[in-house]
Amino acid sequence: MASPEASEAHQAANLAKILPPEENTYTVTEQRIPMPDGIQLAADLYQPDLPANNNPRGLIYVLGPYGRKGVMALLNAKCFATRGYMVLFVSCRGTAGSGGTFVAAMTEQADSQAVVKWMREQPWYPGRFTTFGASYLGYVQWALLRDPPKDLIASVNLCSVYDHSLLAWTNGVYRPDRISWSYVVASQDEAGGGVVSSIPGLLKLKSVVDSMPLFDATERLFDGKAPYALEVMKTPNLNDPFWARAKHEAALDLVNVPLLLRSGWYDTLTVQTLAAYARARDRGVKVYLTVGPWTHVQACGSDAYPEVFDFLDEYVRGRKKDHRPLSVKVFVTGAEEWRSMPSWPPATEERTFYLYGDKTIDPQPPSADSPPASFTYDPQNPTPTVGGPLMVRGGRVDDSIYASRSDVLVYTSAPLEEEVEVMGKPIVQLAHSTDIPYADLWIRLSEVDADGVSHNLTENFQALDEVEQGGESSLSLVDRAHVFKKETCIRLVIAGGSFPLMARNPGTGVNRTQAKELKAVTHTVQHGSGLSKLILPCTS
């Protein structure tokens, strides 16, 4: 794994290639920002060195938990300060010299408002500001937007969520990557170089995630650090008061400034980014959306900065007008091209493909006697995650291995006679039952190329605990823009889990992070008369 210095050098070299040259030097001064409860947040104020009578182009406020050095300083402050912007880069409480204790997602609303109040009292404050940041640094922007400051003029929010409860317990399933994320943040100061230098410690996490009960192994690993992470594991009920301070969906109905949103088709946070886009768009907010063929880390990287600066030039500097007449830009895989459009998703028509008992897919429904198919999910030997929306080592991969596994159902169409262009959310409807009332579904849409190699496109999962036996299960997969070319095949993979993307369902009804006993579950899918189907949103 590359060192923090190597990572910073790589990002700096990339910025130098894709951005206009740096225009000025800058001065950095340390700040201590008092909070209402008496603690102080550590911050760095970047002020560009400009000729007399030249004002900074604007003030950018950044709040995050990953430190203020190295690549974090480069991407969140230095690149703006060297191009005429003033930046206030603040560390969340309990991180990088800030007082208090870091409790993920729980204090950002109050703390971000307190920073704004303090900022207004400073002699250098220009009277208005914009916010910037990716991932968790985007989440804190949504927290601030639950009560939008009147002097906030724009928000650049890359690859983030507005509700941390939905990130930890997604569709009823606990995400083990919350353990690794919490461990990295809790360990970064010890590592001495911020969040990047703490990542090698993740190697010890594999044995933890493999352990049962997951909660006990995590508690031993953390040894008193990040107790909030254990509370998250014990609280699957998202209506529990514990989660109240981590939910900022209300911001979607209050935001009233231009937004720049960005994500990737393999970003683990895509769902909330697209939901935020749709809510803001429907309210008439000026919102720009870019979605590329990226993982989370790729979508958050330096390649985003040309469009960031274009956005700032229009909404902060006031120079460029209508810099992007069509507000949505998506990468269409298969066609391997960028497309601009006025809204996402574009108008589509549903095309239905039916699942057959012989594991094929066809536009015509099968006969009534098409046989059912079954598979058994064993939590002691869980179906493995292969690529997809992982924080680390995810993305587009060869997932042909699923076709040879007995714990999945793999349906494949004949080679297509014409292109099929998908734009939006695929939907899978299954006539589905299980032999015990505690189970999960994981479904993936893939493409098989002319050489017989399968690659993943999109997926989703859902806890089905206490499902009605013999009922219908309907699952919307995550949005996708893809062209199935002629001679390729449509593939659907159905399993009872995907580990370690999903914490395994023990099959007993006990909280999956605390369960000791494990039971296998048999899933059965009915096919007769077209009961089970894949519905694709296709352009006409």
XYZ file of C-alpha atoms in Angstrom:
540
model
C 0.000 0.000 0.000
C 1.257 3.440 -0.925
C 2.548 5.669 1.838
C 0.656 8.878 2.756
C 3.454 10.865 1.135
C 3.116 8.907 -2.105
C -0.647 9.404 -2.084
C -0.252 13.142 -1.581
C 2.334 13.351 -4.370
C 0.062 11.447 -6.743
C -2.927 13.698 -6.045
C -0.771 16.829 -6.329
C 0.604 15.688 -9.694
C -2.891 14.966 -10.943
C -4.182 18.363 -9.816
C -1.283 20.044 -11.609
C -2.308 18.308 -14.837
C -6.049 18.975 -14.699
C -6.284 22.435 -13.083
C -5.011 25.844 -14.170
C -1.635 26.760 -12.637
C -1.438 27.924 -9.051
C -1.732 31.711 -8.845
C -0.445 32.696 -5.426
C 1.097 31.595 -2.151
C -0.855 31.532 1.098
C -0.520 31.935 4.844
C -1.838 29.423 7.377
C -2.771 30.379 10.948
C -3.987 27.990 13.630
C -7.374 28.708 15.146
C -9.180 27.489 18.269
C -12.953 27.660 17.925
C -14.988 27.569 21.156
C -18.085 25.363 21.300
C -21.062 26.035 23.600
C -20.102 23.122 25.881
C -16.638 24.583 26.552
C -14.468 22.441 24.293
C -12.501 23.955 21.418
C -12.186 22.745 17.846
C -8.802 22.949 16.132
C -8.714 24.608 12.731
C -6.386 26.067 10.107
C -7.223 29.314 8.341
C -5.737 29.512 4.840
C -5.476 33.076 3.532
C -4.186 33.639 -0.013
C -1.329 36.107 -0.406
C -2.818 38.622 -2.843
C -1.837 42.063 -4.123
C -3.057 45.057 -2.145
C -6.764 45.808 -2.619
C -7.428 42.303 -4.008
C -9.932 40.327 -1.992
C -10.058 36.525 -1.823
C -12.408 34.954 -4.324
C -14.517 33.549 -1.524
C -14.475 31.691 1.790
C -14.739 27.888 1.815
C -15.683 26.193 5.093
C -14.617 22.557 5.540
C -15.303 20.369 8.600
C -14.036 16.784 8.841
C -12.627 14.030 11.069
C -9.608 12.893 9.024
C -6.953 15.367 10.109
C -5.677 18.515 8.397
C -2.319 17.364 7.023
C -0.975 15.670 3.923
C -3.464 14.701 1.246
C -6.368 15.995 3.356
C -4.826 19.475 3.448
C -4.032 19.327 -0.258
C -7.535 18.357 -1.423
C -9.531 20.391 1.083
C -7.506 23.578 1.480
C -4.212 24.038 -0.389
C -5.631 23.576 -3.881
C -8.146 26.363 -3.203
C -5.822 28.671 -1.274
C -3.276 28.638 -4.124
C -6.023 29.816 -6.470
C -7.275 32.783 -4.532
C -9.752 31.276 -2.059
C -9.741 31.623 1.709
C -10.352 28.293 3.498
C -11.326 27.506 7.075
C -10.445 23.843 7.605
C -11.823 22.553 10.923
C -11.365 19.181 12.636
C -14.388 17.459 14.159
C -14.407 17.198 17.931
C -12.154 14.485 19.263
C -9.945 14.412 16.143
C -6.633 16.035 15.132
C -6.275 18.286 18.173
C -9.935 19.222 18.652
C -11.274 18.825 22.181
C -14.034 16.474 23.236
C -14.809 12.953 22.052
C -15.567 11.924 18.508
C -18.982 10.269 18.302
C -19.617 9.567 14.635
C -22.469 11.528 13.047
C -23.911 12.757 16.348
C -22.430 16.217 17.019
C -21.973 17.750 13.581
C -25.236 19.663 13.435
C -24.600 21.637 16.620
C -20.846 21.988 16.085
C -21.123 23.171 12.477
C -23.631 25.847 13.469
C -21.321 26.973 16.286
C -18.408 27.277 13.852
C -20.521 29.483 11.570
C -21.524 31.687 14.481
C -17.855 32.084 15.503
C -16.788 32.687 11.900
C -19.157 35.646 11.580
C -17.414 37.381 14.478
C -13.937 37.238 12.925
C -12.397 40.321 11.281
C -11.490 38.344 8.153
C -15.047 37.072 7.565
C -16.242 38.330 4.134
C -19.962 38.098 4.891
C -20.758 34.870 3.054
C -19.285 31.408 2.534
C -19.623 28.092 0.751
C -19.116 24.579 2.090
C -17.009 21.830 0.556
C -16.127 18.227 1.208
C -16.390 14.560 0.229
C -17.737 11.524 2.080
C -18.002 12.334 5.810
C -17.071 15.941 4.956
C -20.209 15.942 2.820
C -22.327 14.461 5.600
C -21.447 17.395 7.866
C -22.723 19.745 5.159
C -26.140 18.051 5.273
C -26.051 18.408 9.059
C -25.483 22.146 8.668
C -28.274 22.367 6.085
C -30.885 21.189 8.577
C -30.858 24.855 9.553
C -29.371 26.593 6.499
C -27.350 29.711 7.393
C -28.542 32.781 5.519
C -24.969 33.639 4.533
C -24.304 30.221 2.966
C -24.273 30.652 -0.824
C -23.389 27.204 -2.229
C -22.548 23.613 -1.283
C -20.067 21.269 -2.981
C -21.013 17.872 -1.604
C -19.214 14.856 -3.051
C -20.088 11.188 -2.444
C -21.899 11.574 0.878
C -24.950 10.617 2.919
C -27.450 12.688 4.872
C -28.545 9.851 7.177
C -25.908 7.779 8.957
C -28.443 5.325 10.348
C -29.227 4.159 6.792
C -25.508 3.737 6.144
C -24.891 1.554 9.189
C -28.086 -0.532 8.916
C -28.932 -0.575 5.207
C -32.297 -2.179 4.415
C -32.177 -3.958 7.762
C -28.633 -5.293 7.264
C -25.596 -4.189 9.292
C -22.614 -3.062 7.210
C -19.305 -4.417 8.619
C -17.399 -1.644 6.845
C -18.648 0.568 9.691
C -16.243 -1.362 11.938
C -13.246 -0.707 9.702
C -14.200 2.949 9.236
C -14.580 3.500 12.981
C -11.294 1.717 13.632
C -9.443 3.898 11.112
C -10.802 7.138 12.583
C -10.093 5.994 16.147
C -6.521 4.965 15.234
C -5.434 7.819 12.970
C -3.830 10.015 15.628
C -1.779 7.066 16.937
C -0.670 6.301 13.375
C 0.844 9.761 13.222
C -0.159 10.679 9.699
C -3.924 11.020 9.747
C -6.463 8.719 8.205
C -4.335 7.510 5.274
C -1.517 6.239 7.481
C -3.941 4.310 9.694
C -5.333 2.232 6.817
C -2.619 -0.500 6.967
C -4.051 -1.406 10.379
C -7.125 -2.704 8.563
C -5.272 -5.943 7.846
C -6.032 -7.097 11.388
C -9.749 -6.505 10.861
C -10.389 -9.527 8.656
C -10.308 -11.928 11.596
C -12.682 -9.639 13.491
C -15.245 -9.490 10.698
C -15.005 -13.272 10.280
C -15.733 -13.822 13.984
C -18.991 -14.708 15.673
C -20.372 -12.966 17.601
C -19.234 -9.975 15.582
C -19.993 -7.612 18.444
C -17.695 -9.404 20.907
C -14.762 -9.499 18.488
C -15.218 -5.794 17.714
C -15.340 -4.919 21.388
C -12.065 -6.741 21.984
C -10.389 -5.031 19.041
C -11.461 -1.525 20.035
C -10.517 -2.052 23.698
C -12.480 0.962 24.902
C -12.036 3.120 21.798
C -14.984 4.400 19.768
C -17.740 3.079 22.063
C -20.310 4.631 19.709
C -19.443 1.911 17.179
C -20.685 -0.739 19.604
C -23.900 1.198 20.237
C -24.461 1.288 16.471
C -24.147 -2.501 16.322
C -26.699 -2.922 19.111
C -29.280 -0.564 17.568
C -30.827 -1.970 14.380
C -34.106 -0.132 15.015
C -33.664 3.102 13.079
C -36.563 4.670 14.980
C -34.638 4.311 18.228
C -33.866 7.723 19.829
C -30.169 6.818 19.583
C -30.262 7.695 15.874
C -32.065 11.050 16.070
C -28.920 13.200 15.791
C -27.546 11.188 12.841
C -30.537 11.778 10.572
C -30.611 14.869 8.382
C -33.148 13.991 5.710
C -34.981 17.173 6.713
C -32.132 19.115 5.068
C -33.312 17.906 1.668
C -36.466 19.973 2.092
C -34.629 23.020 3.463
C -31.552 23.437 1.290
C -31.954 26.582 -0.802
C -28.515 27.134 -2.354
C -26.907 25.689 -5.512
C -25.534 22.169 -5.023
C -22.871 20.129 -6.756
C -23.293 16.394 -6.075
C -21.035 13.601 -7.279
C -20.982 9.818 -6.986
C -20.006 6.615 -8.795
C -21.949 3.603 -10.006
C -19.864 1.518 -7.572
C -19.862 4.073 -4.754
C -21.178 2.607 -1.517
C -23.052 5.901 -0.916
C -24.752 6.255 -4.316
C -28.306 5.652 -3.101
C -28.418 8.656 -0.781
C -26.621 10.919 -3.253
C -29.238 10.190 -5.908
C -32.093 10.588 -3.428
C -30.716 13.976 -2.354
C -30.426 15.025 -5.989
C -34.034 14.079 -6.751
C -35.481 15.885 -3.722
C -33.525 19.082 -4.408
C -34.366 18.975 -8.130
C -38.073 18.488 -7.441
C -38.052 21.552 -5.181
C -36.518 23.691 -7.907
C -33.086 23.990 -6.296
C -30.231 24.404 -8.777
C -28.473 21.071 -8.413
C -25.744 19.498 -10.545
C -25.122 15.754 -10.546
C -22.149 13.781 -11.886
C -22.012 9.971 -11.723
C -19.083 8.070 -13.202
C -17.873 4.455 -13.382
C -16.172 4.871 -10.023
C -15.860 3.405 -6.563
C -16.232 5.657 -3.535
C -12.536 6.488 -3.309
C -12.277 7.169 -7.035
C -15.310 9.463 -7.025
C -13.859 11.477 -4.121
C -10.444 11.995 -5.726
C -8.705 14.847 -7.473
C -10.429 14.163 -10.815
C -13.479 15.950 -9.397
C -11.744 19.293 -9.139
C -12.197 20.761 -12.638
C -15.968 20.657 -12.210
C -15.628 21.881 -8.621
C -13.753 24.968 -9.787
C -16.235 25.553 -12.630
C -19.053 25.452 -10.078
C -17.215 27.838 -7.742
C -16.479 30.195 -10.638
C -20.198 30.570 -11.261
C -21.734 30.502 -7.799
C -18.964 31.966 -5.639
C -16.939 34.214 -7.962
C -19.903 35.049 -10.193
C -17.807 34.878 -13.364
C -18.981 31.905 -15.411
C -22.667 31.864 -16.250
C -24.496 28.707 -17.233
C -21.219 26.795 -17.036
C -23.123 23.516 -17.462
C -26.416 24.037 -19.343
C -27.443 20.394 -18.814
C -27.174 19.779 -15.091
C -26.682 15.975 -15.118
C -23.623 14.175 -16.447
C -23.421 10.370 -16.293
C -21.026 7.806 -17.675
C -22.827 5.146 -19.698
C -20.960 1.875 -19.388
C -21.162 -0.487 -22.319
C -21.319 2.534 -24.607
C -18.253 3.819 -22.677
C -19.208 7.456 -23.052
C -20.252 10.472 -21.020
C -23.722 11.868 -21.595
C -25.272 15.122 -20.439
C -28.981 15.401 -19.778
C -31.388 17.782 -18.056
C -32.440 15.329 -15.342
C -31.839 11.851 -13.954
C -33.226 9.412 -14.767
C -34.332 10.237 -18.307
C -37.684 9.071 -19.637
C -37.731 5.290 -20.029
C -40.063 2.428 -20.819
C -40.206 -0.789 -18.831
C -38.945 -3.953 -20.491
C -39.664 -7.187 -18.676
C -37.444 -10.254 -18.753
C -38.729 -13.442 -17.135
C -36.817 -15.972 -15.060
C -37.114 -19.633 -16.044
C -36.665 -22.795 -14.047
C -33.738 -23.796 -16.256
C -31.896 -20.611 -15.092
C -32.430 -18.694 -18.301
C -33.897 -15.222 -18.897
C -36.259 -14.440 -21.753
C -38.616 -11.625 -22.810
C -41.458 -14.179 -23.069
C -42.975 -15.582 -19.865
C -42.462 -19.289 -19.147
C -45.268 -21.831 -19.088
C -47.148 -22.630 -15.917
C -45.097 -25.784 -15.367
C -41.699 -24.057 -15.367
C -40.107 -25.664 -12.285
C -39.000 -23.825 -9.128
C -35.351 -23.512 -8.128
C -33.787 -23.525 -4.684
C -30.499 -22.750 -2.987
C -29.250 -22.883 0.582
C -27.459 -20.009 2.282
C -25.186 -21.167 5.089
C -24.013 -18.347 7.399
C -21.092 -20.526 8.500
C -19.854 -20.487 4.895
C -21.401 -17.283 3.552
C -21.610 -16.348 -0.114
C -18.593 -14.091 -0.736
C -18.658 -10.500 -1.888
C -16.998 -10.173 -5.301
C -16.491 -6.514 -6.269
C -19.336 -4.045 -6.112
C -20.026 -1.137 -3.731
C -17.240 -1.670 -1.208
C -15.275 1.110 0.468
C -12.019 -0.648 -0.442
C -11.253 -3.036 -3.335
C -14.718 -2.872 -4.848
C -15.870 -1.790 -8.290
C -16.220 -3.600 -11.591
C -14.786 -7.122 -11.487
C -15.054 -10.489 -13.170
C -17.808 -12.148 -11.135
C -18.087 -15.315 -13.233
C -17.306 -17.357 -10.108
C -20.933 -17.087 -8.974
C -22.039 -19.334 -11.852
C -20.155 -22.256 -10.293
C -21.474 -21.851 -6.740
C -24.284 -23.975 -5.285
C -25.435 -21.290 -2.832
C -26.708 -18.897 -5.513
C -29.123 -18.902 -8.432
C -27.619 -17.541 -11.643
C -29.949 -16.719 -14.543
C -28.504 -15.854 -17.960
C -30.203 -14.716 -21.163
C -29.361 -15.814 -24.672
C -27.027 -13.433 -26.540
C -28.985 -10.289 -27.272
C -30.072 -9.649 -30.835
C -30.235 -5.885 -30.284
C -28.855 -3.350 -27.843
C -30.661 -2.813 -24.552
C -30.008 0.586 -22.959
C -30.747 0.806 -19.226
C -31.205 4.173 -17.516
C -32.448 4.085 -13.927
C -33.368 1.478 -11.324
C -33.745 -2.164 -12.399
C -36.425 -3.948 -10.384
C -36.506 -7.643 -9.530
C -39.807 -9.258 -8.532
C -39.611 -12.777 -7.158
C -42.173 -15.338 -6.107
C -39.951 -16.302 -3.232
C -40.110 -18.251 0.026
C -37.741 -19.506 2.717
C -37.922 -22.494 5.046
C -37.263 -20.380 8.153
C -38.594 -16.851 8.797
C -35.202 -15.101 9.083
C -33.342 -14.499 5.843
C -31.782 -11.929 3.516
C -31.830 -11.439 -0.228
C -28.878 -10.141 -2.253
C -29.439 -9.602 -5.982
C -26.967 -8.472 -8.639
C -27.383 -7.540 -12.299
C -24.351 -8.420 -14.433
C -23.379 -8.556 -18.094
C -21.782 -11.558 -19.784
C -19.583 -10.557 -22.699
C -19.094 -12.397 -25.980
C -16.223 -14.377 -24.422
C -18.438 -15.652 -21.606
C -16.925 -13.425 -18.892
C -19.380 -11.830 -16.455
C -18.955 -8.345 -14.957
C -21.115 -6.755 -12.275
C -23.282 -3.721 -12.986
C -25.550 -3.001 -10.015
C -27.041 -4.721 -6.987
C -28.945 -4.337 -3.750
C -29.945 -6.310 -0.695
C -32.750 -6.533 1.840
C -33.354 -8.229 5.184
C -36.450 -10.412 4.896
C -36.851 -11.347 8.550
C -40.317 -12.691 9.228
C -41.324 -12.564 5.561
C -44.703 -13.919 4.578
C -44.043 -17.395 3.269
C -44.921 -17.857 -0.367
C -45.206 -14.118 -0.952
C -43.624 -11.779 -3.475
C -40.282 -10.114 -2.840
C -39.592 -6.950 -4.833
C -36.212 -5.289 -4.757
C -35.095 -2.145 -6.586
C -31.442 -2.295 -7.540
C -29.252 0.803 -7.423
C -29.534 3.105 -10.458
C -27.362 2.407 -13.453
C -26.641 3.783 -16.930
C -25.531 0.894 -19.135
C -25.850 -0.386 -22.691
C -26.018 -4.150 -23.152
C -24.453 -4.509 -26.600
C -25.561 -7.057 -29.175
C -24.215 -10.554 -28.470
C -23.834 -9.854 -24.744
C -26.069 -11.574 -22.184
C -28.074 -10.291 -19.249
C -27.274 -12.107 -16.008
C -29.081 -12.016 -12.668
C -27.452 -13.429 -9.531
C -29.626 -14.199 -6.487
C -28.161 -15.163 -3.107
C -28.964 -15.093 0.587
C -26.089 -12.767 1.446
C -22.840 -11.179 0.322
C -20.058 -11.317 2.880
C -18.388 -9.115 4.077
C -20.520 -6.465 2.363
C -23.416 -7.650 4.539
C -23.168 -8.987 8.072
C -24.470 -12.527 7.822
C -28.009 -13.271 8.922
C -27.794 -15.957 11.654
C -31.230 -17.342 10.755
C -32.424 -17.175 14.371
C -33.965 -13.707 14.714
C -31.172 -12.596 17.059
C -29.386 -9.307 16.230
C -26.900 -10.394 13.583
C -24.014 -8.597 15.285
C -24.581 -10.445 18.575
C -25.763 -13.891 17.488
C -23.825 -17.028 18.434
C -26.045 -19.719 16.921
C -26.220 -19.964 13.112
C -28.863 -21.688 10.994
C -28.807 -22.304 7.272
C -31.808 -21.175 5.239
C -33.176 -22.604 2.002
C -34.633 -20.163 -0.522
C -37.070 -21.213 -3.239
C -38.018 -19.161 -6.303
C -41.129 -19.980 -8.352
C -41.124 -19.352 -12.113
C -44.376 -20.677 -13.564
C -46.402 -18.268 -15.738
C -43.865 -15.472 -15.316
C -44.120 -15.100 -11.541
C -40.480 -13.996 -11.207
C -39.101 -11.248 -13.420
C -36.495 -8.579 -14.058
C -37.865 -5.172 -15.077
C -35.388 -2.865 -16.804
C -35.941 0.878 -17.347
C -34.990 1.240 -21.007
C -34.811 4.195 -23.333
C -37.341 4.048 -26.161
